[in-house]
mmCIF file of C-alpha atoms and ligand atoms in Angstrom:
data_model
loop_
_atom_site.group_PDB
_atom_site.id
_atom_site.type_symbol
_atom_site.label_atom_id
_atom_site.label_comp_id
_atom_site.label_asym_id
_atom_site.label_seq_id
_atom_site.Cartn_x
_atom_site.Cartn_y
_atom_site.Cartn_z
ATOM 1 C CA MET A 1 24.935 11.023 40.279
ATOM 2 C CA PRO A 2 24.123 14.161 38.060
ATOM 3 C CA ALA A 3 23.296 13.393 34.512
ATOM 4 C CA GLN A 4 25.947 15.059 32.925
ATOM 5 C CA ASP A 5 28.297 12.925 34.895
ATOM 6 C CA VAL A 6 26.694 9.824 33.977
ATOM 7 C CA ILE A 7 26.832 10.748 30.346
ATOM 8 C CA GLN A 8 30.767 11.534 30.727
ATOM 9 C CA SER A 9 31.178 8.080 32.437
ATOM 10 C CA ALA A 10 29.370 6.154 29.722
ATOM 11 C CA ILE A 11 30.917 7.861 27.013
ATOM 12 C CA SER A 12 34.479 7.223 28.575
ATOM 13 C CA GLU A 13 33.319 3.457 29.151
ATOM 14 C CA PHE A 14 31.621 2.787 25.563
ATOM 15 C CA GLY A 15 32.580 5.401 23.165
ATOM 16 C CA SER A 16 31.697 4.881 20.016
ATOM 17 C CA SER A 17 29.623 1.763 20.492
ATOM 18 C CA LEU A 18 27.103 4.107 22.322
ATOM 19 C CA ALA A 19 23.601 5.420 20.496
ATOM 20 C CA ILE A 20 20.687 7.703 21.666
ATOM 21 C CA LEU A 21 17.469 5.862 21.158
ATOM 22 C CA THR A 22 14.403 8.666 21.308
ATOM 23 C CA SER A 23 10.943 8.901 19.819
ATOM 24 C CA PHE A 24 11.379 12.523 20.597
ATOM 25 C CA GLN A 25 9.276 13.144 23.894
ATOM 26 C CA ARG A 26 10.744 15.651 26.155
ATOM 27 C CA GLU A 27 13.085 13.545 28.024
ATOM 28 C CA GLY A 28 14.836 12.099 24.616
ATOM 29 C CA VAL A 29 15.476 15.635 23.569
ATOM 30 C CA VAL A 30 17.058 16.676 26.960
ATOM 31 C CA ILE A 31 19.111 13.470 26.472
ATOM 32 C CA VAL A 32 20.231 14.460 23.152
ATOM 33 C CA ASP A 33 20.739 18.024 24.042
ATOM 34 C CA LEU A 34 23.234 16.716 27.370
ATOM 35 C CA VAL A 35 24.794 14.315 24.851
ATOM 36 C CA MET A 36 25.185 16.908 22.207
ATOM 37 C CA ARG A 37 26.923 19.428 25.022
ATOM 38 C CA GLU A 38 29.472 16.480 25.781
ATOM 39 C CA LEU A 39 30.594 16.059 22.493
ATOM 40 C CA MET A 40 30.537 19.537 21.808
ATOM 41 C CA ASN A 41 33.127 19.834 24.624
ATOM 42 C CA GLY A 42 35.683 17.932 22.756
ATOM 43 C CA ASN A 43 34.743 14.424 23.291
ATOM 44 C CA SER A 44 35.607 12.143 19.919
ATOM 45 C CA ALA A 45 32.928 9.665 20.563
ATOM 46 C CA ARG A 46 30.698 9.325 17.388
ATOM 47 C CA ILE A 47 27.033 8.607 19.089
ATOM 48 C CA PRO A 48 24.378 8.292 16.336
ATOM 49 C CA ILE A 49 20.424 9.362 17.274
ATOM 50 C CA LEU A 50 18.127 6.593 16.425
ATOM 51 C CA THR A 51 14.677 6.502 16.100
ATOM 52 C CA ILE A 52 12.012 3.863 15.088
ATOM 53 C CA ASP A 53 10.128 4.975 12.278
ATOM 54 C CA THR A 54 7.385 2.539 12.153
ATOM 55 C CA GLY A 55 5.528 3.897 9.435
ATOM 56 C CA LYS A 56 2.899 4.992 11.519
ATOM 57 C CA LEU A 57 4.045 8.205 13.432
ATOM 58 C CA PRO A 58 2.282 11.325 13.553
ATOM 59 C CA ALA A 59 3.332 14.392 11.267
ATOM 60 C CA ALA A 60 3.961 16.047 14.406
ATOM 61 C CA THR A 61 7.211 13.183 15.243
ATOM 62 C CA HIS A 62 8.537 13.845 11.681
ATOM 63 C CA ARG A 63 8.728 17.908 12.245
ATOM 64 C CA MET A 64 10.549 17.022 15.611
ATOM 65 C CA ILE A 65 13.136 14.840 14.065
ATOM 66 C CA ASP A 66 13.723 17.848 11.271
ATOM 67 C CA ALA A 67 13.866 20.476 14.517
ATOM 68 C CA VAL A 68 16.578 18.222 16.101
ATOM 69 C CA GLU A 69 18.332 17.626 13.006
ATOM 70 C CA GLN A 70 18.726 21.247 12.235
ATOM 71 C CA ARG A 71 19.432 22.329 15.836
ATOM 72 C CA TYR A 72 22.562 20.093 16.379
ATOM 73 C CA GLY A 73 23.411 19.736 12.592
ATOM 74 C CA VAL A 74 23.392 15.921 12.687
ATOM 75 C CA ALA A 75 21.223 13.469 10.667
ATOM 76 C CA VAL A 76 18.848 11.367 12.716
ATOM 77 C CA GLU A 77 18.892 7.476 11.782
ATOM 78 C CA ARG A 78 15.445 6.340 11.050
ATOM 79 C CA ILE A 79 14.877 2.697 11.919
ATOM 80 C CA CYS A 80 12.258 1.183 9.576
ATOM 81 C CA PRO A 81 10.721 -2.247 9.235
ATOM 82 C CA ASP A 82 11.192 -4.928 6.361
ATOM 83 C CA GLU A 83 9.136 -3.826 3.611
ATOM 84 C CA SER A 84 8.147 -7.263 3.169
ATOM 85 C CA GLU A 85 6.951 -8.388 6.611
ATOM 86 C CA VAL A 86 4.685 -5.244 6.629
ATOM 87 C CA ALA A 87 3.407 -6.105 3.203
ATOM 88 C CA ALA A 88 2.706 -9.700 4.495
ATOM 89 C CA MET A 89 1.165 -8.501 7.845
ATOM 90 C CA VAL A 90 -1.026 -5.835 5.985
ATOM 91 C CA GLY A 91 -2.164 -8.531 3.507
ATOM 92 C CA ASP A 92 -3.132 -10.925 5.817
ATOM 93 C CA HIS A 93 -4.753 -8.549 8.861
ATOM 94 C CA GLY A 94 -5.422 -5.493 7.112
ATOM 95 C CA GLU A 95 -3.943 -2.069 7.582
ATOM 96 C CA ASN A 96 -5.614 -1.413 11.182
ATOM 97 C CA LEU A 97 -5.056 -4.902 12.773
ATOM 98 C CA PHE A 98 -3.961 -3.520 15.953
ATOM 99 C CA TYR A 99 -7.574 -2.356 16.760
ATOM 100 C CA ASP A 100 -8.653 -6.348 16.385
ATOM 101 C CA SER A 101 -6.972 -7.955 18.916
ATOM 102 C CA VAL A 102 -4.118 -7.908 21.454
ATOM 103 C CA PRO A 103 -2.152 -10.429 19.576
ATOM 104 C CA GLN A 104 -2.568 -8.676 16.200
ATOM 105 C CA ARG A 105 -1.605 -5.206 18.004
ATOM 106 C CA MET A 106 1.531 -7.059 19.219
ATOM 107 C CA LEU A 107 2.168 -8.491 15.950
ATOM 108 C CA CYS A 108 2.114 -5.225 14.484
ATOM 109 C CA CYS A 109 4.540 -3.877 17.253
ATOM 110 C CA ASN A 110 6.778 -6.570 16.722
ATOM 111 C CA VAL A 111 6.714 -6.106 12.683
ATOM 112 C CA ARG A 112 7.252 -2.265 12.984
ATOM 113 C CA LYS A 113 9.465 -2.051 16.233
ATOM 114 C CA VAL A 114 10.686 -4.895 17.701
ATOM 115 C CA ARG A 115 12.021 -6.640 14.957
ATOM 116 C CA PRO A 116 13.880 -3.683 13.451
ATOM 117 C CA LEU A 117 15.202 -2.438 16.613
ATOM 118 C CA THR A 118 16.588 -5.855 17.241
ATOM 119 C CA ARG A 119 18.352 -5.640 13.939
ATOM 120 C CA ARG A 120 19.855 -2.440 14.531
ATOM 121 C CA MET A 121 20.744 -2.938 17.914
ATOM 122 C CA SER A 122 22.852 -5.821 17.356
ATOM 123 C CA SER A 123 25.799 -3.426 16.681
ATOM 124 C CA VAL A 124 25.051 -1.114 19.739
ATOM 125 C CA GLY A 125 27.216 -1.666 23.036
ATOM 126 C CA ALA A 126 24.832 0.617 25.298
ATOM 127 C CA TYR A 127 22.635 3.253 24.684
ATOM 128 C CA PHE A 128 21.025 6.259 26.044
ATOM 129 C CA ALA A 129 17.227 6.311 27.120
ATOM 130 C CA GLY A 130 14.896 9.134 28.844
ATOM 131 C CA LEU A 131 13.615 6.914 31.636
ATOM 132 C CA ARG A 132 12.444 8.468 35.012
ATOM 133 C CA ARG A 133 12.066 6.576 37.962
ATOM 134 C CA GLU A 134 9.079 9.062 38.499
ATOM 135 C CA GLN A 135 7.177 7.858 35.941
ATOM 136 C CA GLY A 136 6.273 4.766 38.104
ATOM 137 C CA GLY A 137 5.461 0.980 37.274
ATOM 138 C CA GLU A 138 8.329 -0.714 35.901
ATOM 139 C CA ARG A 139 10.543 2.441 36.031
ATOM 140 C CA LEU A 140 10.549 2.836 39.592
ATOM 141 C CA GLY A 141 13.385 0.565 40.008
ATOM 142 C CA ILE A 142 15.682 1.299 36.712
ATOM 143 C CA GLU A 143 19.639 1.992 37.611
ATOM 144 C CA GLU A 144 21.452 4.988 35.807
ATOM 145 C CA ILE A 145 23.408 2.095 33.980
ATOM 146 C CA ASP A 146 21.548 -1.089 33.834
ATOM 147 C CA ARG A 147 23.731 -4.049 32.096
ATOM 148 C CA SER A 148 21.052 -6.635 32.730
ATOM 149 C CA GLY A 149 20.318 -6.755 28.994
ATOM 150 C CA THR A 150 22.011 -7.633 25.636
ATOM 151 C CA GLN A 151 23.122 -3.830 25.743
ATOM 152 C CA VAL A 152 23.864 -1.598 28.470
ATOM 153 C CA LYS A 153 21.048 0.838 29.002
ATOM 154 C CA ILE A 154 21.742 4.346 30.338
ATOM 155 C CA SER A 155 19.391 6.552 31.882
ATOM 156 C CA PRO A 156 20.934 9.674 32.844
ATOM 157 C CA LEU A 157 17.353 11.492 34.044
ATOM 158 C CA ALA A 158 16.474 8.610 36.578
ATOM 159 C CA ASP A 159 16.376 10.913 39.199
ATOM 160 C CA TRP A 160 14.680 13.781 37.341
ATOM 161 C CA SER A 161 11.200 14.735 37.946
ATOM 162 C CA ALA A 162 8.894 16.060 35.376
ATOM 163 C CA ALA A 163 9.577 19.556 36.877
ATOM 164 C CA ASP A 164 13.206 19.034 36.108
ATOM 165 C CA VAL A 165 12.390 17.863 32.772
ATOM 166 C CA GLU A 166 10.274 20.949 31.956
ATOM 167 C CA ARG A 167 12.760 23.208 33.423
ATOM 168 C CA TYR A 168 15.661 22.110 31.243
ATOM 169 C CA THR A 169 13.510 22.199 28.481
ATOM 170 C CA ARG A 170 12.351 25.860 28.795
ATOM 171 C CA ASP A 171 15.757 27.117 30.183
ATOM 172 C CA GLN A 172 17.559 25.456 26.959
ATOM 173 C CA ASN A 173 15.005 26.260 24.748
ATOM 174 C CA LEU A 174 14.731 22.867 23.222
ATOM 175 C CA PRO A 175 12.051 21.955 20.794
ATOM 176 C CA VAL A 176 8.925 20.418 22.017
ATOM 177 C CA HIS A 177 6.706 17.892 20.304
ATOM 178 C CA ASP A 178 3.366 19.569 19.122
ATOM 179 C CA LEU A 179 0.988 17.128 20.483
ATOM 180 C CA TYR A 180 1.950 17.922 24.356
ATOM 181 C CA SER A 181 -0.141 20.864 23.557
ATOM 182 C CA ALA A 182 -2.810 19.113 22.335
ATOM 183 C CA GLY A 183 -3.242 16.717 25.571
ATOM 184 C CA TYR A 184 -0.901 14.061 24.834
ATOM 185 C CA THR A 185 1.419 12.937 27.754
ATOM 186 C CA SER A 186 3.299 10.004 26.054
ATOM 187 C CA ILE A 187 3.572 9.849 22.065
ATOM 188 C CA GLY A 188 3.805 6.927 19.920
ATOM 189 C CA CYS A 189 2.174 5.823 16.515
ATOM 190 C CA ASP A 190 -0.790 8.025 15.458
ATOM 191 C CA PRO A 191 -3.328 5.405 15.227
ATOM 192 C CA CYS A 192 -2.554 4.103 18.596
ATOM 193 C CA THR A 193 -2.147 7.059 20.800
ATOM 194 C CA ARG A 194 -4.605 9.984 21.923
ATOM 195 C CA ALA A 195 -4.659 12.561 24.424
ATOM 196 C CA THR A 196 -4.928 11.803 28.127
ATOM 197 C CA ALA A 197 -7.744 13.243 30.281
ATOM 198 C CA VAL A 198 -7.007 14.995 33.580
ATOM 199 C CA GLY A 199 -6.341 12.033 36.184
ATOM 200 C CA GLU A 200 -5.550 9.418 33.857
ATOM 201 C CA GLY A 201 -2.173 8.007 33.909
ATOM 202 C CA GLU A 202 0.798 9.434 31.497
ATOM 203 C CA ARG A 203 0.544 6.270 29.818
ATOM 204 C CA ALA A 204 -3.145 5.812 29.546
ATOM 205 C CA GLY A 205 -3.369 7.352 25.903
ATOM 206 C CA ARG A 206 -1.446 4.607 24.415
ATOM 207 C CA TRP A 207 -3.565 1.495 23.019
ATOM 208 C CA TRP A 208 -6.487 3.226 24.698
ATOM 209 C CA TRP A 209 -8.913 0.539 23.374
ATOM 210 C CA GLU A 210 -7.049 -2.085 25.539
ATOM 211 C CA SER A 211 -7.662 -2.981 29.239
ATOM 212 C CA ASP A 212 -4.864 -2.094 31.508
ATOM 213 C CA ALA A 213 -3.704 -5.760 31.762
ATOM 214 C CA ASP A 214 -3.001 -5.970 28.252
ATOM 215 C CA LYS A 215 -1.495 -2.835 27.051
ATOM 216 C CA GLU A 216 1.923 -2.675 29.055
ATOM 217 C CA CYS A 217 4.026 -2.632 25.565
ATOM 218 C CA GLY A 218 4.498 -4.342 22.307
ATOM 219 C CA ILE A 219 7.324 -6.042 24.071
ATOM 220 C CA HIS A 220 6.006 -6.897 27.273
ATOM 221 C CA PHE A 221 4.019 -9.797 28.921
ATOM 222 C CA THR A 222 0.460 -9.957 29.786
ATOM 223 C CA PRO A 223 -0.425 -11.676 33.036
ATOM 224 C CA ASP A 224 -1.022 -15.306 31.563
ATOM 225 C CA GLY A 225 1.383 -15.323 28.293
ATOM 226 C CA ARG A 226 -2.082 -16.029 26.310
ATOM 227 C CA ALA A 227 -1.679 -12.961 23.835
ATOM 228 C CA GLU A 228 2.418 -13.569 23.823
ATOM 229 C CA ARG A 229 1.360 -17.257 22.608
ATOM 230 C CA THR A 230 -0.782 -16.124 19.978
ATOM 231 C CA VAL A 231 1.472 -13.512 18.576
ATOM 232 C CA ASP A 232 4.401 -15.969 18.071
ATOM 233 C CA VAL A 233 2.110 -18.086 16.031
ATOM 234 C CA LEU A 234 1.313 -15.296 13.933
ATOM 235 C CA LEU A 235 4.724 -13.945 13.728
ATOM 236 C CA ARG A 236 6.074 -17.448 12.898
ATOM 237 C CA ASP A 237 3.555 -17.933 9.739
ATOM 238 C CA LEU A 238 4.549 -14.542 8.402
ATOM 239 C CA LEU A 239 8.154 -14.714 8.717
ATOM 240 C CA THR A 240 7.733 -18.346 7.209
ATOM 241 C CA ARG A 241 5.851 -16.968 4.233
ATOM 242 C CA THR A 242 8.117 -13.827 3.784
ATOM 243 C CA ALA A 243 11.513 -16.076 3.964
ATOM 244 C CA THR A 244 10.141 -18.490 1.346
ATOM 245 C CA ALA A 245 8.724 -15.656 -1.221
HETATM 246 S S1 LIG B 301 1.965 1.233 18.312
HETATM 247 FE FE1 LIG B 301 0.319 0.625 16.871
HETATM 248 S S2 LIG B 301 0.893 1.201 14.704
HETATM 249 FE FE2 LIG B 301 2.634 1.230 16.277
HETATM 250 S S3 LIG B 301 3.408 -0.507 15.723
HETATM 251 FE FE3 LIG B 301 2.517 -0.820 17.662
HETATM 252 S S4 LIG B 301 0.342 -1.421 16.992
HETATM 253 FE FE4 LIG B 301 1.495 -0.785 15.134
#
């Protein structure tokens, strides 16, 4: 189904319980543009643009947020971690704990990303994401409308190629994250992302110091589950202390 049809169908089904969740990579900006066009065409739904501000984003991502706010005249909603949880984590493990072990990296992703996102998404019924099947891995089988999770995930670009995204970005003169021109192919937190070399996978620059088996994502599972069990213990200890502080 064409992306605009997916968006129209989602807006008519979910209305103002929808949100856009983006980190302002190319696909996310295309989604913002497509949805804003639909809203400017007279649809009265109010659809917030959400982004996770971990406190570790590169300056270029903040510039992208500013550029999108100016272009569309909207305020991007920054989802921030709980300050007391961050302070407890840094006090226990140091500011750069993510380099020390996979469980500590997952603890940081839990505290700075997963927990604040889960809290905010509890009031969201469905959300737009910029996933494409061509990105491979777990994304090969994505549905345009995925009802399997707590929130319905809508991926209007599921069928798009990287060239489609680049063409749309160029044709519509959309803002582009500065780090692409520095060789980045996937953009996350500043200390955990680097540029990729020719021939490396799109996400090779994320948590580059970990082995491929370890680094799927902060909320996914390693094959034997060992890291998750360890991070569960770290997180439980931390939350117990912050709850009683
Ligand atoms: S990507 Fe790195 S800095 Fe960002 S939340 Fe995860 S471990 Fe922490």
